[in-house]
Amino acid sequence: MFKAVLVMVGTPFAAKSIGLDNPRSAMIFGGFMGTVSGVTGGLAATDPKLVPYGALTATFHTGLGCLVAPSILYFIVRALVG
């Protein structure tokens, strides 16, 4: 929650200095930040046309973590416990 609000509020202020003005940079930004609501809100305040691009990669980032992290944890615990 804190990360989402921080990204949402900070994105419009940092957008110009980090070059957040095209779909490619929006996709990279969404992947790095990884919070769908924060990226979506921040990009909507910056440029509404960039929202789908940032939200796409932020969703992928979140989904990948939710799907892969438990599997990796399972194998780590299996290796430690036996």
Short mmCIF file of N, CA and C in Angstrom, two decimals, residues 4 6 8 22 25 27 29 32 43 49 71 79 81:
data_model
loop_
_atom_site.label_atom_id
_atom_site.label_comp_id
_atom_site.label_asym_id
_atom_site.label_seq_id
_atom_site.Cartn_x
_atom_site.Cartn_y
_atom_site.Cartn_z
N ALA A 4 2.62 1.65 -3.36
CA ALA A 4 1.70 2.10 -4.40
C ALA A 4 1.45 3.60 -4.32
N LEU A 6 3.38 5.84 -2.85
CA LEU A 6 4.64 6.52 -3.13
C LEU A 6 4.90 6.61 -4.63
N MET A 8 2.60 6.34 -7.01
CA MET A 8 1.54 7.14 -7.61
C MET A 8 1.81 8.64 -7.47
N ASN A 22 7.19 8.07 -23.34
CA ASN A 22 6.85 7.23 -24.49
C ASN A 22 6.47 5.83 -24.00
N SER A 25 9.39 3.59 -22.43
CA SER A 25 9.81 3.95 -21.08
C SER A 25 8.71 3.64 -20.06
N MET A 27 6.67 1.08 -20.23
CA MET A 27 6.73 -0.36 -19.99
C MET A 27 7.89 -0.71 -19.06
N PHE A 29 9.25 1.31 -16.87
CA PHE A 29 8.87 1.86 -15.56
C PHE A 29 7.91 0.92 -14.84
N PHE A 32 9.77 -2.15 -13.54
CA PHE A 32 10.63 -1.86 -12.40
C PHE A 32 9.83 -1.60 -11.13
N LEU A 43 1.01 7.11 -13.94
CA LEU A 43 1.03 7.37 -15.38
C LEU A 43 -0.21 8.13 -15.83
N LYS A 49 -2.21 8.38 -22.01
CA LYS A 49 -1.94 7.45 -23.11
C LYS A 49 -0.91 6.39 -22.74
N SER A 71 6.60 -21.55 -5.86
CA SER A 71 7.24 -22.75 -6.40
C SER A 71 8.71 -22.80 -6.01
N ALA A 79 14.61 -28.94 -0.40
CA ALA A 79 16.04 -29.21 -0.38
C ALA A 79 16.61 -29.15 1.05
N VAL A 81 14.79 -29.52 3.99
CA VAL A 81 14.17 -30.49 4.88
C VAL A 81 14.45 -31.92 4.43
#
